[in-house]
């Protein structure tokens, strides 16, 4: 995960909202992980680990930069990528290889414009076989959250590679040219992690973690502008040979305000089943 410096004019550095996050919690048991098995670890080229999430029985959403070799920018072979759905304690709910991948056409791995590169940092992987297990449920797509909204992240990382962790509540601090600035706790290996919101009692993916950064002395995470790209990418890959399953974007979530809380506050909970 790229470590970069972000200049943010409007961040609430001294605002209490910065502290309005829940702790990162490891999913130690099967009960902890229930409903989250659609998030998995990506092993890439025997060298790189990222996080991905199912958006259909055959499609995994992740960050585009995960598919490029850090030193050279060369693409990893699709056949060298494995998705381990619900990986925890040395076992996965499903193991699948990747048949092919599509990187957002607007993404530029070598681009100098950091915000632009982050905002387009999206890739879709097609698995070699569908995952059809009742315990592994794909997630639907929602629209980009507004500044101040509460989101949650489920991720793997370098120091917690053997089980996923969940942060149920963190904040969208800013939106910059299509990218989101969050105060979510991420680290190397969290790239591609799904950013969720709660909508009508269900969680929907609204963004993908792209990078770990700093705004001044404060750690932040950067996430993609998912909604601007996902429909076009799905339409493009659906026309190639009909193997991709279209995923319909959902309306912007109706956020419930807490009494005395900040605008856009909502409880992020584990989904049922």
mmCIF file of C-alpha atoms in Angstrom, residues 11-22 147-150 169-173 182-184 261-263:
data_model
loop_
_atom_site.group_PDB
_atom_site.id
_atom_site.type_symbol
_atom_site.label_atom_id
_atom_site.label_comp_id
_atom_site.label_asym_id
_atom_site.label_seq_id
_atom_site.Cartn_x
_atom_site.Cartn_y
_atom_site.Cartn_z
ATOM 1 C CA UNK A 11 -9.892 18.490 7.359
ATOM 2 C CA UNK A 12 -11.270 18.760 10.868
ATOM 3 C CA UNK A 13 -7.955 18.265 12.674
ATOM 4 C CA UNK A 14 -9.175 19.590 16.007
ATOM 5 C CA UNK A 15 -12.774 18.466 15.572
ATOM 6 C CA UNK A 16 -14.235 15.790 17.884
ATOM 7 C CA UNK A 17 -15.344 13.917 14.763
ATOM 8 C CA UNK A 18 -11.771 12.691 14.364
ATOM 9 C CA UNK A 19 -12.161 10.601 17.492
ATOM 10 C CA UNK A 20 -15.520 9.168 16.461
ATOM 11 C CA UNK A 21 -14.176 5.811 15.358
ATOM 12 C CA UNK A 22 -14.582 2.329 16.725
ATOM 13 C CA UNK A 147 -18.461 14.064 3.708
ATOM 14 C CA UNK A 148 -19.180 13.379 7.372
ATOM 15 C CA UNK A 149 -20.830 10.015 6.741
ATOM 16 C CA UNK A 150 -19.920 6.991 8.851
ATOM 17 C CA UNK A 169 -17.234 3.013 12.468
ATOM 18 C CA UNK A 170 -14.904 5.538 10.865
ATOM 19 C CA UNK A 171 -15.525 8.819 9.072
ATOM 20 C CA UNK A 172 -15.450 10.277 5.588
ATOM 21 C CA UNK A 173 -13.352 13.361 6.343
ATOM 22 C CA UNK A 182 -11.127 8.523 5.693
ATOM 23 C CA UNK A 183 -9.878 8.131 9.255
ATOM 24 C CA UNK A 184 -10.149 4.332 8.974
ATOM 25 C CA UNK A 261 -24.839 12.990 17.253
ATOM 26 C CA UNK A 262 -23.205 14.413 14.163
ATOM 27 C CA UNK A 263 -25.143 14.654 10.919
#
